[in-house]
Coordinates of C-alpha atoms in Angstrom, one line a residue:
M1 CA 0.1 0.0 -0.1
T2 CA 1.7 3.3 -1.0
L3 CA 1.3 6.4 1.0
Q4 CA -1.3 8.1 -0.7
E5 CA -3.5 5.3 -0.6
R6 CA -3.0 4.7 3.2
I7 CA -4.0 8.7 3.2
E8 CA -7.1 7.9 1.2
L9 CA -7.8 5.1 3.6
L10 CA -7.2 6.9 6.9
Q11 CA -9.7 9.7 5.7
S12 CA -12.6 7.3 5.7
Y13 CA -12.2 6.6 9.3
S14 CA -14.1 8.6 11.7
Q15 CA -11.2 9.2 14.4
C16 CA -9.3 10.5 11.4
N17 CA -11.5 13.6 10.3
S18 CA -10.0 15.8 12.8
L19 CA -6.5 15.5 11.3
N20 CA -5.6 17.9 8.8
N21 CA -3.7 16.8 5.8
K22 CA -0.1 17.3 7.1
E23 CA -1.1 15.5 10.2
L24 CA -2.7 12.8 8.1
S25 CA 0.5 12.0 6.0
N26 CA 2.7 12.0 9.0
Y27 CA 0.6 9.4 10.5
A28 CA 0.1 7.3 7.7
Y29 CA 3.9 7.6 7.2
H30 CA 4.5 6.2 10.4
T31 CA 1.7 3.6 10.6
L32 CA 3.2 2.5 7.3
I33 CA 6.7 2.2 8.6
N34 CA 5.3 0.5 11.8
Q35 CA 3.5 -2.3 9.7
E36 CA 7.2 -2.7 8.0
F37 CA 9.1 -3.5 11.0
M38 CA 6.5 -5.1 13.2
P39 CA 7.5 -8.5 12.0
L40 CA 11.1 -8.2 12.9
Y41 CA 9.7 -7.4 16.5
T42 CA 7.5 -9.9 16.7
S43 CA 9.7 -13.0 15.5
S44 CA 12.7 -11.5 18.1
T45 CA 10.0 -12.0 20.8
E46 CA 9.0 -15.5 19.6
V47 CA 12.8 -16.4 20.0
F48 CA 13.0 -14.6 23.3
I49 CA 9.9 -16.9 24.6
T50 CA 11.5 -20.2 23.2
L51 CA 14.6 -19.1 24.7
A52 CA 13.3 -18.6 28.1
I53 CA 11.3 -21.8 28.1
T54 CA 14.6 -23.7 27.2
L55 CA 16.2 -21.9 30.0
L56 CA 13.8 -22.9 32.3
G57 CA 14.3 -26.5 31.7
L58 CA 18.1 -25.9 31.7
S59 CA 18.2 -24.5 34.8
V60 CA 16.9 -27.9 36.4
A61 CA 18.5 -30.2 34.0
F62 CA 22.3 -28.9 34.2
R63 CA 22.9 -30.4 37.6
E64 CA 21.8 -33.7 36.5
K65 CA 22.6 -34.0 32.8
V66 CA 25.5 -32.2 32.6
L67 CA 27.4 -32.2 36.0
G68 CA 25.9 -35.9 36.7
Q69 CA 24.5 -34.8 40.3
S70 CA 21.4 -36.9 41.3
G71 CA 19.0 -36.4 44.3
R72 CA 16.7 -33.6 45.0
L73 CA 17.2 -30.2 43.4
K74 CA 18.3 -27.8 46.0
I75 CA 15.9 -24.7 45.6
T76 CA 17.9 -21.5 46.2
K77 CA 17.3 -18.0 46.2
I78 CA 19.4 -17.5 42.8
L79 CA 17.4 -20.2 41.4
L80 CA 14.1 -18.8 42.3
L81 CA 15.2 -15.5 40.9
I82 CA 16.0 -17.1 37.6
W83 CA 12.9 -18.9 37.4
F84 CA 11.0 -15.2 38.3
F85 CA 12.9 -13.6 35.4
L86 CA 12.8 -16.1 32.7
S87 CA 9.1 -16.5 33.6
F88 CA 8.5 -13.0 33.5
A89 CA 10.1 -12.7 30.1
I90 CA 7.6 -15.3 28.6
A91 CA 4.9 -13.7 30.3
S92 CA 5.8 -10.2 29.2
G93 CA 6.7 -11.7 25.3
I94 CA 3.4 -13.3 25.2
F95 CA 1.6 -10.1 26.2
Y96 CA 3.7 -8.1 23.7
L97 CA 2.6 -10.6 20.9
Y98 CA -0.7 -9.4 21.5
A99 CA -0.4 -5.9 22.4
A100 CA 1.8 -4.5 19.5
P101 CA -0.2 -5.8 16.7
K102 CA -3.4 -4.7 18.1
H103 CA -1.8 -1.3 19.0
I104 CA -0.6 -1.2 15.2
E105 CA -4.1 -2.0 14.0
M106 CA -5.7 0.6 16.5
R107 CA -3.2 3.4 15.3
F108 CA -4.1 2.4 11.5
Q109 CA -7.4 3.8 12.5
C110 CA -6.1 7.0 14.3
D111 CA -6.6 5.7 17.8
Y112 CA -4.3 5.0 20.1
Y113 CA -4.5 1.5 22.1
A114 CA -2.6 0.5 25.0
P115 CA -3.8 -2.7 26.6
L116 CA -3.7 -2.3 30.5
G117 CA -2.4 1.2 29.9
I118 CA 0.9 -0.5 29.3
W119 CA 2.8 0.5 25.9
P120 CA 4.0 -2.5 23.7
G121 CA 7.4 -1.2 23.5
H122 CA 7.8 -0.9 27.2
V123 CA 6.7 -4.4 27.5
Y124 CA 9.1 -5.6 24.8
G125 CA 11.7 -3.9 26.8
M126 CA 10.8 -5.7 30.0
C127 CA 10.7 -8.9 28.3
T128 CA 14.3 -8.4 26.9
I129 CA 15.9 -7.3 30.2
S130 CA 14.1 -9.9 32.4
L131 CA 15.4 -12.3 29.8
I132 CA 18.9 -11.2 30.0
L133 CA 19.0 -11.1 34.1
G134 CA 17.7 -14.6 33.9
I135 CA 20.5 -15.7 31.5
F136 CA 23.0 -13.8 33.7
L137 CA 22.0 -15.5 36.8
L138 CA 21.6 -18.9 35.1
F139 CA 25.0 -18.4 34.2
I140 CA 26.4 -17.7 37.8
L141 CA 24.3 -20.6 38.9
M142 CA 26.0 -23.0 36.6
V143 CA 29.4 -21.6 37.3
N144 CA 28.7 -22.3 41.1
Q145 CA 27.4 -25.6 40.7
A146 CA 30.3 -26.8 38.6
K147 CA 33.0 -25.5 41.1
K148 CA 31.0 -27.3 43.7
V149 CA 31.6 -30.4 41.5
K150 CA 34.9 -29.8 41.0
T151 CA 36.0 -29.4 44.4
N152 CA 34.3 -32.4 45.4

């Protein structure tokens, strides 16, 4: 869809009637750009969710499968933090996969939409940061577990 076609379509929406031609042109340009880049964000969020799910499994399996230890898993504060951050990355990623396209869809109709009052970009940032923190803490946990096995 060209920019001019987008402007003509936007003019048919009642929410867009109050915008002048310059505002409408600017708005049409930004919605067009957002729709071009949205697949990049949603595909990376899908990768973040898959990675977080895999790391949740690794946080439990590493001790047994890699280090060869058996017995009950000791739940520590760092392990609980890892589970919290990775679970938060999964939940915020799933919310982002809903909120971002919905936000773009509503912006296309000259209406701002932020589910629960949270902007999708902030949710994407929370997903990314919590995943990074979960990975960092998991790395620390795995190094500590490996050191304990080496000293025993």
